mmCIF file of C-alpha atoms and ligand atoms in Angstrom:
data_model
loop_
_atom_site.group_PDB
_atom_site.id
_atom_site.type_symbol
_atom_site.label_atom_id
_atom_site.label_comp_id
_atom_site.label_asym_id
_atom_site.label_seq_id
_atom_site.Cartn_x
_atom_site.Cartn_y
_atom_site.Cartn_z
ATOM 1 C CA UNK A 1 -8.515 17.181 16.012
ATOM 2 C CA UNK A 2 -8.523 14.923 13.290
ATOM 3 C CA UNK A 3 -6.416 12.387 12.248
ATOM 4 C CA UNK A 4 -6.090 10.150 9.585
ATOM 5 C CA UNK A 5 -4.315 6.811 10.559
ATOM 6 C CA UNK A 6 -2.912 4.355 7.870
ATOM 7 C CA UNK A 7 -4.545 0.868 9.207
ATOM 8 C CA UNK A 8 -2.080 -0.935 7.178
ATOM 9 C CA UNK A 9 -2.363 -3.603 4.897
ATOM 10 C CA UNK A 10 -4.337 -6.309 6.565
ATOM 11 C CA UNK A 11 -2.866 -8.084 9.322
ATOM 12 C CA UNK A 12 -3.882 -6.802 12.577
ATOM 13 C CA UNK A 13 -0.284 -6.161 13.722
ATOM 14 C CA UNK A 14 0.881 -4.381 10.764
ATOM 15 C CA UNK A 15 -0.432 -1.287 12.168
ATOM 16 C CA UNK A 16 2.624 0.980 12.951
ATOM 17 C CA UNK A 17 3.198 1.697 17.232
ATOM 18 C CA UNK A 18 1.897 5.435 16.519
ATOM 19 C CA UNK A 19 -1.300 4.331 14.753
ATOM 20 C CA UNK A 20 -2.157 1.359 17.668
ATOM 21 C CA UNK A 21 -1.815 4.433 20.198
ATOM 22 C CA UNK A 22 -4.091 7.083 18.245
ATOM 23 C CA UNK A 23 -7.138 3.989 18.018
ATOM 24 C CA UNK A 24 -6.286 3.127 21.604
ATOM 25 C CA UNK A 25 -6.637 7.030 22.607
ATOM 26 C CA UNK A 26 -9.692 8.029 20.082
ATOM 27 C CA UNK A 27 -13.039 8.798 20.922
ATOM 28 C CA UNK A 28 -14.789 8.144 17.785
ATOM 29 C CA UNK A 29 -13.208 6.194 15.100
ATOM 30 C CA UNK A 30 -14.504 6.047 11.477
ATOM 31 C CA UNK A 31 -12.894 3.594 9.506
ATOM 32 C CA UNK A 32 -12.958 2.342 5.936
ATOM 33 C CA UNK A 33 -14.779 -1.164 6.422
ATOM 34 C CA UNK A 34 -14.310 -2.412 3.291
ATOM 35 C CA UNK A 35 -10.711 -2.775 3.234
ATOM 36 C CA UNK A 36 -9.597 -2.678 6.783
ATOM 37 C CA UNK A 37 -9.373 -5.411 9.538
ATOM 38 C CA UNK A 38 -12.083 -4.805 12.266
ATOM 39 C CA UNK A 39 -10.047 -6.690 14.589
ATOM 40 C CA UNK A 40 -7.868 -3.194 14.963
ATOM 41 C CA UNK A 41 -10.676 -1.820 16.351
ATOM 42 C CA UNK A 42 -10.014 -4.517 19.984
ATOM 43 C CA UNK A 43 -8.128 -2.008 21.065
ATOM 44 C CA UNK A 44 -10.132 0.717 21.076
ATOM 45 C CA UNK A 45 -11.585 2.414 24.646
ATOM 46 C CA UNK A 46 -15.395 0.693 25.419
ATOM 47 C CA UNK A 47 -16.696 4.171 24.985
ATOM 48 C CA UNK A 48 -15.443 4.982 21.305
ATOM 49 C CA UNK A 49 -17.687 5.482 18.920
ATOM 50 C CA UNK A 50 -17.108 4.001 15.602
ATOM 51 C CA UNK A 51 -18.885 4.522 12.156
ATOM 52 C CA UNK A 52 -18.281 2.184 9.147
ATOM 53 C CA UNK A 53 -17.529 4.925 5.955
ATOM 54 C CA UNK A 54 -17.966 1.917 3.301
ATOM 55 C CA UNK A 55 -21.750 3.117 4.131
ATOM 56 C CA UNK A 56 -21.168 6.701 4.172
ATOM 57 C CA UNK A 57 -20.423 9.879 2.280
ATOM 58 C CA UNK A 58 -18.290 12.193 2.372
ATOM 59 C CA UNK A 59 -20.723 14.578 3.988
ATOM 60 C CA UNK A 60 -21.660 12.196 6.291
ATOM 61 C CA UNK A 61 -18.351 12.129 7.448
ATOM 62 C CA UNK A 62 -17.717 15.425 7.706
ATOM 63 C CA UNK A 63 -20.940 15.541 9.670
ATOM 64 C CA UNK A 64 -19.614 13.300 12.332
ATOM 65 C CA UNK A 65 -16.106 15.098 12.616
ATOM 66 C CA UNK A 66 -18.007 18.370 12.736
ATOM 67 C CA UNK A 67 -19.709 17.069 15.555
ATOM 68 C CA UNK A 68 -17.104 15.118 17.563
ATOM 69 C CA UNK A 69 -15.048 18.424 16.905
ATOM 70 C CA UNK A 70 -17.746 20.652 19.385
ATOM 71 C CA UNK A 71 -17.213 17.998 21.968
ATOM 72 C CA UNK A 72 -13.178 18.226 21.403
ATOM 73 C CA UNK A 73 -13.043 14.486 20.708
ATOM 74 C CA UNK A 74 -9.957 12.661 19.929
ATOM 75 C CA UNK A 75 -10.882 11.576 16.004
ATOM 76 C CA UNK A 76 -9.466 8.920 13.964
ATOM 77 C CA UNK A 77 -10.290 8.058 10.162
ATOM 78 C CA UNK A 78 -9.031 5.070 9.472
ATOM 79 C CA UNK A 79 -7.751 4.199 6.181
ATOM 80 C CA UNK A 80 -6.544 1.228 4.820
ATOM 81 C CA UNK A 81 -2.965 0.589 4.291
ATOM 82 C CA UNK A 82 -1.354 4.323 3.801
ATOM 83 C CA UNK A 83 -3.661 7.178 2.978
ATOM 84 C CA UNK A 84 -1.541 8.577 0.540
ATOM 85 C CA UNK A 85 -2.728 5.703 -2.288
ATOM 86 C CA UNK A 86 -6.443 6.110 -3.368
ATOM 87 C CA UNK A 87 -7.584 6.743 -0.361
ATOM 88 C CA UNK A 88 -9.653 10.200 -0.860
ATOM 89 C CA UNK A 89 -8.174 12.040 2.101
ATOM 90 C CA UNK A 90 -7.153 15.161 0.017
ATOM 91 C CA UNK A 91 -10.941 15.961 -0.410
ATOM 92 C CA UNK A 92 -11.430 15.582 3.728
ATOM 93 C CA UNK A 93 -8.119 17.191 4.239
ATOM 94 C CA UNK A 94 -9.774 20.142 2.070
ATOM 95 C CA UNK A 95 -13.012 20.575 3.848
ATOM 96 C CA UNK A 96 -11.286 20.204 7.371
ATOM 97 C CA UNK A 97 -9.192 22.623 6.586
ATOM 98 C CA UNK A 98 -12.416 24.999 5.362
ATOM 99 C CA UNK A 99 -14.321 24.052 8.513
ATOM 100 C CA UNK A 100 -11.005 24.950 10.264
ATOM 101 C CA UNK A 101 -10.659 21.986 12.690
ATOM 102 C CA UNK A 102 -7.118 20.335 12.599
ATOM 103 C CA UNK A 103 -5.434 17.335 11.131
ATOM 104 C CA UNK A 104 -2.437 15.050 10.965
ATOM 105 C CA UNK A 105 -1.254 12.182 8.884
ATOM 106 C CA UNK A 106 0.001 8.984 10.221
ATOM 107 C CA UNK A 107 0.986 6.942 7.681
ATOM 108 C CA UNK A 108 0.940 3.313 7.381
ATOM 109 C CA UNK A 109 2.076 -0.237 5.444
ATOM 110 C CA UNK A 110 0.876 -0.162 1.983
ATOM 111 C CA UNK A 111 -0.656 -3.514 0.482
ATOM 112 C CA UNK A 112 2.181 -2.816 -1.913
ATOM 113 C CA UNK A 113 4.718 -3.755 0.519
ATOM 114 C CA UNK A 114 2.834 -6.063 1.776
ATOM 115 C CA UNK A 115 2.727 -7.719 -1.427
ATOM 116 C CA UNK A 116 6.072 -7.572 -1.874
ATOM 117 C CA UNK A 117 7.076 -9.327 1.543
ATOM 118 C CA UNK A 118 4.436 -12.328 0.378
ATOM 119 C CA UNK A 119 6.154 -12.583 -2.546
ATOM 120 C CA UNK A 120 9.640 -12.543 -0.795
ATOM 121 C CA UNK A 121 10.427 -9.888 -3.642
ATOM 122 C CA UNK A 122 12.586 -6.707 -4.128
ATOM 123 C CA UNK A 123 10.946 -4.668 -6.295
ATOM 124 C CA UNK A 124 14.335 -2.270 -7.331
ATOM 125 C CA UNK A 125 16.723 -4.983 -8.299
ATOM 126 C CA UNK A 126 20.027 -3.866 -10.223
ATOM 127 C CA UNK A 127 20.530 -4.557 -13.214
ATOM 128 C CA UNK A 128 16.570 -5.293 -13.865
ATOM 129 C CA UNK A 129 14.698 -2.145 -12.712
ATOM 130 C CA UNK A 130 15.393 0.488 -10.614
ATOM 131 C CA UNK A 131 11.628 2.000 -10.541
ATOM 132 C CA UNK A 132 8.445 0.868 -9.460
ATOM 133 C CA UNK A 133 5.020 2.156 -11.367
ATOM 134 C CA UNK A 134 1.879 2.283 -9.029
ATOM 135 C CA UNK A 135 -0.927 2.488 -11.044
ATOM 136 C CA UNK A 136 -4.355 0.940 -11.874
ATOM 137 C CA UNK A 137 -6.408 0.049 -14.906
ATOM 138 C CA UNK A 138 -9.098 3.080 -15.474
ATOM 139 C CA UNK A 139 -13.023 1.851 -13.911
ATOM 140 C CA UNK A 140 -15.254 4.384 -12.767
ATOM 141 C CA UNK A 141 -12.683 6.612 -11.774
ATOM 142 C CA UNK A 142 -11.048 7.736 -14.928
ATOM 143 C CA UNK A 143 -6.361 7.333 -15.177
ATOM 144 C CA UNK A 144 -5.183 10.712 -17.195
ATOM 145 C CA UNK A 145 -4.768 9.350 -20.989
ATOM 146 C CA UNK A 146 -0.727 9.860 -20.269
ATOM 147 C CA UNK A 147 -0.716 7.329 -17.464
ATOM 148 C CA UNK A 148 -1.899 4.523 -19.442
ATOM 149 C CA UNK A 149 -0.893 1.123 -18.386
ATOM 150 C CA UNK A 150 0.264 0.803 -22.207
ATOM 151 C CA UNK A 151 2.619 4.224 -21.485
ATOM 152 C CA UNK A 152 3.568 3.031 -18.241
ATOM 153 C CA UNK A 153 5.038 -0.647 -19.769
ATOM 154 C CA UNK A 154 6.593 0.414 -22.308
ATOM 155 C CA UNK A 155 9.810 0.945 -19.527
ATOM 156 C CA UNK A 156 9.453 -2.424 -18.413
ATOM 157 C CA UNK A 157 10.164 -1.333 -15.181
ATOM 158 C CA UNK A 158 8.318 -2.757 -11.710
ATOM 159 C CA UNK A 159 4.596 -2.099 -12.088
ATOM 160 C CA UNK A 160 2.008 -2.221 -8.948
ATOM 161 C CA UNK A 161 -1.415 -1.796 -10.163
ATOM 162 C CA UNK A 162 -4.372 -1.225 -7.715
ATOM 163 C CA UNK A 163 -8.077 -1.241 -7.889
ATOM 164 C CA UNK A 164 -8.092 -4.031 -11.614
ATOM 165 C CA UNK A 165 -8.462 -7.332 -10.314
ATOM 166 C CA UNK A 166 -11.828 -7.147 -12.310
ATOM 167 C CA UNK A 167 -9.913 -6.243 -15.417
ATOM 168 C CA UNK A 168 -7.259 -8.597 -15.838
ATOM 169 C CA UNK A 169 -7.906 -9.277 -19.346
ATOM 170 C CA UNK A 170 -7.756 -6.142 -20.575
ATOM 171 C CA UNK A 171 -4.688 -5.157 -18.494
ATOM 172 C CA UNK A 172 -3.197 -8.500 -20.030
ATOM 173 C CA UNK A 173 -3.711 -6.732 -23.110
ATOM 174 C CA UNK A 174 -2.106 -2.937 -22.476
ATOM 175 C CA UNK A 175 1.143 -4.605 -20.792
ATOM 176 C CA UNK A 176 2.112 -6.995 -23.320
ATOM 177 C CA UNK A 177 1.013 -4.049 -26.625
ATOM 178 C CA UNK A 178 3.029 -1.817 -24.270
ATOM 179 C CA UNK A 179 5.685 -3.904 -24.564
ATOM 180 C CA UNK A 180 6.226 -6.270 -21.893
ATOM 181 C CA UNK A 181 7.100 -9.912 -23.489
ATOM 182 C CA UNK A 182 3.977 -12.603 -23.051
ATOM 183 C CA UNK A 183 6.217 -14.565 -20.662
ATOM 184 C CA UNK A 184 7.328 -11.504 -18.483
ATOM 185 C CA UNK A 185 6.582 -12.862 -14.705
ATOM 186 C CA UNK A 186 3.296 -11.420 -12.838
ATOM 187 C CA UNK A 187 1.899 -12.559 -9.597
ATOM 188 C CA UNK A 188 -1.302 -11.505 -8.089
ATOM 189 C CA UNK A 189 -1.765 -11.107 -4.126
ATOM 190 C CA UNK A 190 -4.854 -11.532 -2.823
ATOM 191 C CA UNK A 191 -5.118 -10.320 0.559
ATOM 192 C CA UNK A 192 -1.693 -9.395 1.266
ATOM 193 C CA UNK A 193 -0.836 -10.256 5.359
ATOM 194 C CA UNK A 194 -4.579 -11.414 6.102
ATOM 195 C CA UNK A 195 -4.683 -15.165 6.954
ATOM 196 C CA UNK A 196 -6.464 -15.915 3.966
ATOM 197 C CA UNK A 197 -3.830 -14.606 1.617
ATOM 198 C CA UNK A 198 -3.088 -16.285 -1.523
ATOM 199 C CA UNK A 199 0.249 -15.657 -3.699
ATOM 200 C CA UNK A 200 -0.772 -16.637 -7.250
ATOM 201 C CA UNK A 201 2.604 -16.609 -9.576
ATOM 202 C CA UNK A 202 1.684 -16.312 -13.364
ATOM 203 C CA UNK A 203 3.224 -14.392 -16.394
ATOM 204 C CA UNK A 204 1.714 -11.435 -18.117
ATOM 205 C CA UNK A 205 -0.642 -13.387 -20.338
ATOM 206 C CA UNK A 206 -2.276 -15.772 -17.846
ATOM 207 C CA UNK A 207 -3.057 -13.293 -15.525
ATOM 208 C CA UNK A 208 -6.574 -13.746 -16.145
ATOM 209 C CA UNK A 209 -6.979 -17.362 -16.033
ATOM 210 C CA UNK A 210 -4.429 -17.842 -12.904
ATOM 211 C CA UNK A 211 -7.501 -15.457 -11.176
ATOM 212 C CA UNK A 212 -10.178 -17.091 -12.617
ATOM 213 C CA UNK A 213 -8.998 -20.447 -11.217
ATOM 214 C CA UNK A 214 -8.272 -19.566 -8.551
ATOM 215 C CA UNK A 215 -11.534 -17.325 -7.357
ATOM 216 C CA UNK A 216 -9.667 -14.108 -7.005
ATOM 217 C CA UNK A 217 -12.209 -10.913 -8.095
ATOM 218 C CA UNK A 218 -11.416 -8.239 -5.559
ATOM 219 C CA UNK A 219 -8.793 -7.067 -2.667
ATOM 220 C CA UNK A 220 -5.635 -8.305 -4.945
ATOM 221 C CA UNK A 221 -2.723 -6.705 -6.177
ATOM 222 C CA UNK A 222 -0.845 -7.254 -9.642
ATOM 223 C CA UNK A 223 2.781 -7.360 -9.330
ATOM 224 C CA UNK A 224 4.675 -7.422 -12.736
ATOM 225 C CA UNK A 225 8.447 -7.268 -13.816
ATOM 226 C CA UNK A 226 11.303 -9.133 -14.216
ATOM 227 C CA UNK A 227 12.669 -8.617 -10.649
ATOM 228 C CA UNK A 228 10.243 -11.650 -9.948
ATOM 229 C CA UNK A 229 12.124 -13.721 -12.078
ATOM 230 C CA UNK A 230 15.159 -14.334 -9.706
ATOM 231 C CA UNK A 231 17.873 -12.686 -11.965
ATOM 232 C CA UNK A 232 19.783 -9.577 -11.266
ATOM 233 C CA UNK A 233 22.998 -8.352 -9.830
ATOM 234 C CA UNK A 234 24.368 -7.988 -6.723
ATOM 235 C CA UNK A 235 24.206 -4.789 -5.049
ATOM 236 C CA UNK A 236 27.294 -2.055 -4.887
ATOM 237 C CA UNK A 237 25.874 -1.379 -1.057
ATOM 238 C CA UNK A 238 27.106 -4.494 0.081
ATOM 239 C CA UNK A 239 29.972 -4.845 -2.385
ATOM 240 C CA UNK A 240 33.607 -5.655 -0.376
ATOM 241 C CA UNK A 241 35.499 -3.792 -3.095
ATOM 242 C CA UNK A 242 32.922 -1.061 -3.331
ATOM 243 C CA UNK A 243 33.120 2.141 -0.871
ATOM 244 C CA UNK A 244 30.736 4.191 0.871
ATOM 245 C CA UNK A 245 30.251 6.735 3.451
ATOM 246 C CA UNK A 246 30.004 4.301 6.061
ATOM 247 C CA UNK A 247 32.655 1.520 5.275
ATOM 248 C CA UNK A 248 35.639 1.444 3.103
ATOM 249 C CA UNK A 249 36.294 -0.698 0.221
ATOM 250 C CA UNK A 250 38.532 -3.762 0.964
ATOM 251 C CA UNK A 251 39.998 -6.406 -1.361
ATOM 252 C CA UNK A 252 39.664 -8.851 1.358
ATOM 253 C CA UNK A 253 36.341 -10.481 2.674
ATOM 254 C CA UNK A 254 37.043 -8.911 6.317
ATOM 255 C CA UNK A 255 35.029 -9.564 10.179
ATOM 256 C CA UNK A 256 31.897 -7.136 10.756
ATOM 257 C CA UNK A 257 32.288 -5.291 13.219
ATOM 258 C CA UNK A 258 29.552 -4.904 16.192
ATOM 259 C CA UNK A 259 28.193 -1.444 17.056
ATOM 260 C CA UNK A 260 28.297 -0.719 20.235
ATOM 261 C CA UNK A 261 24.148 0.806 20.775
ATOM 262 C CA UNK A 262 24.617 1.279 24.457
ATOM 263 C CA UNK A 263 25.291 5.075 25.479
HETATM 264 N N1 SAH B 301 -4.355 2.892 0.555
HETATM 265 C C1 SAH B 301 -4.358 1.481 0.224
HETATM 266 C C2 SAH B 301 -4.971 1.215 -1.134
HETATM 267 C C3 SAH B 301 -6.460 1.482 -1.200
HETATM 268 S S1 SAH B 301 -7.147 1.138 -2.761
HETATM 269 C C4 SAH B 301 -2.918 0.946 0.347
HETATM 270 O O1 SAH B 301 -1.989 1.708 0.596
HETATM 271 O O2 SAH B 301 -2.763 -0.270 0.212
HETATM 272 C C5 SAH B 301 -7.806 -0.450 -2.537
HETATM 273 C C6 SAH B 301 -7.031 -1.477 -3.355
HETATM 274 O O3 SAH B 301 -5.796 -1.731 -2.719
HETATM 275 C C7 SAH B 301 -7.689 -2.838 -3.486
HETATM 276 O O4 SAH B 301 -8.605 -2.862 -4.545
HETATM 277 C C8 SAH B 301 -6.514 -3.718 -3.788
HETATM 278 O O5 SAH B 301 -6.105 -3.560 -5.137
HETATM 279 C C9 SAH B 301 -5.442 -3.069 -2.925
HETATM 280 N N2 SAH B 301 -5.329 -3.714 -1.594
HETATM 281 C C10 SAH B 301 -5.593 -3.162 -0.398
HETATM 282 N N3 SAH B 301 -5.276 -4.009 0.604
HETATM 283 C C11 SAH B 301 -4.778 -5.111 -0.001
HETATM 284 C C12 SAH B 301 -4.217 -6.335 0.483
HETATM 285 N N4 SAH B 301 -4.111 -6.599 1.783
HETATM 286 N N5 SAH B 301 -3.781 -7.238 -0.423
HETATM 287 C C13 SAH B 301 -3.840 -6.985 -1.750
HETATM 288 N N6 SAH B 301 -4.350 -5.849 -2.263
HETATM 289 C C14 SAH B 301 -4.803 -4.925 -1.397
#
């Protein structure tokens, strides 16, 4: 039994209860080393075996699973953050399920959020934007022509991109032709919840230099929008004189009222 554990986004306590148990209970773990925090691994019994997959293929991989699977170890492949976002489980989900050994998900924090807490942000802000595009700049691995970051700005929504700290003059260039204004707020996190984190704020067009000044090549996200400017308006969910299923609308502001959690 495989399964493949989001290792969150850094810190070594972002790791969600489920995830801490699986490494704690695993028998071999193979984790993605360039990304995640080896200091998850503490917890993990003396007599686990763990492989490093930055130095691996995929058929390496499978090799090992194949293996651990005869002895009816407890697997883990750890990725970083949540699996879901570039993290190439679909092709090991694929062969496992040709080899016919088992597998579950369990997902994780995504550097995404993590971002967004070091920026003390809200990416879906009313009145601003209401979507958030996760994307990244084309490298080696090539983005459909339809997703282009050009495409993708010309909503002016929220945009996350991934994997293009290297290209941040060219994706300078595709958000503000797409159409986000020269002075539209970015930020870049570097290392989102690991103590060297750094929160670099910047606009659209200085993306590039704000990096180069400040050393940042790899491991960073680019946050850009307006909902980092500080401007929006407030939320119906919270409105007194707006009603939902849990609380009617009054045109007083009244006392909240403490829920009882005890059975
Ligand atoms: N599955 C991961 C993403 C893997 S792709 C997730 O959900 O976060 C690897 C890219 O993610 C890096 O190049 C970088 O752009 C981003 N990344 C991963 N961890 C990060 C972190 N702690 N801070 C900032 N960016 C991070």
């Amino acid at each position: 039994m495989v399964t493949f554990v989001g290792a969150g986004p850094g810190a070594k306590d972002l790791i969600t209860v489920r995830g801490q148990r699986l490494l704690e209970e695993a028998d071999i773990v193979i984790y993605a080393g360039s990304l995640v925090n080896p200091k998850l691994l503490y917890g993990c019994k003396e007599t686990c075996a763990v492989y490093n997959s930055a130095k691996m293929t995929l058929e390496e991989v499978l090799e090992v699973i194949k293996e651990g699977e005869t002895q009816r170890k407890n697997i883990v492949r750890l990725h970083t953050g949540d699996p879901c976002l570039y993290g190439a489980i679909k092709e090991q989900m694929d062969e496992l399920e040709r080899l016919g050994i088992g597998y579950e998900v369990c997902p994780g924090v995504s550097s995404f959020c993590a971002a967004a807490a070091a920026l003390d942000a809200e990416y879906t802000l009313p009145g601003i934007s209401q979507s958030v595009v996760i994307t990244r700049m084309a490298g080696r691995t090539p983005v459909p022509e339809k997703e282009s970051i050009r495409s993708f700005a010309a909503h002016g929504t929220t945009m996350v991109i991934f994997l293009s700290t290297g290209m941040l003059k060219e994706l300078s260039e595709e958000l503000i032709s797409g159409g986000y204004e020269q002075d539209t707020p970015a930020a870049i996190v570097y290392k989102a919840s690991w103590p060297e984190e750094k929160v670099l704020n910047c606009t659209v067009k200085t993306l590039a230099q704000t990096a180069k000044e400040a050393g940042v090549t790899k491991t960073a996200l680019i946050v850009v929008g307006r909902v980092l400017d500080g401007k929006y308006e407030r939320s119906k969910l919270y409105d007194p004189t707006f009603t939902t299923e849990f609380r009617k609308a009054s045109s007083h502001v009244g006392k909240a009222e403490k829920e009882n959690t005890k059975e």
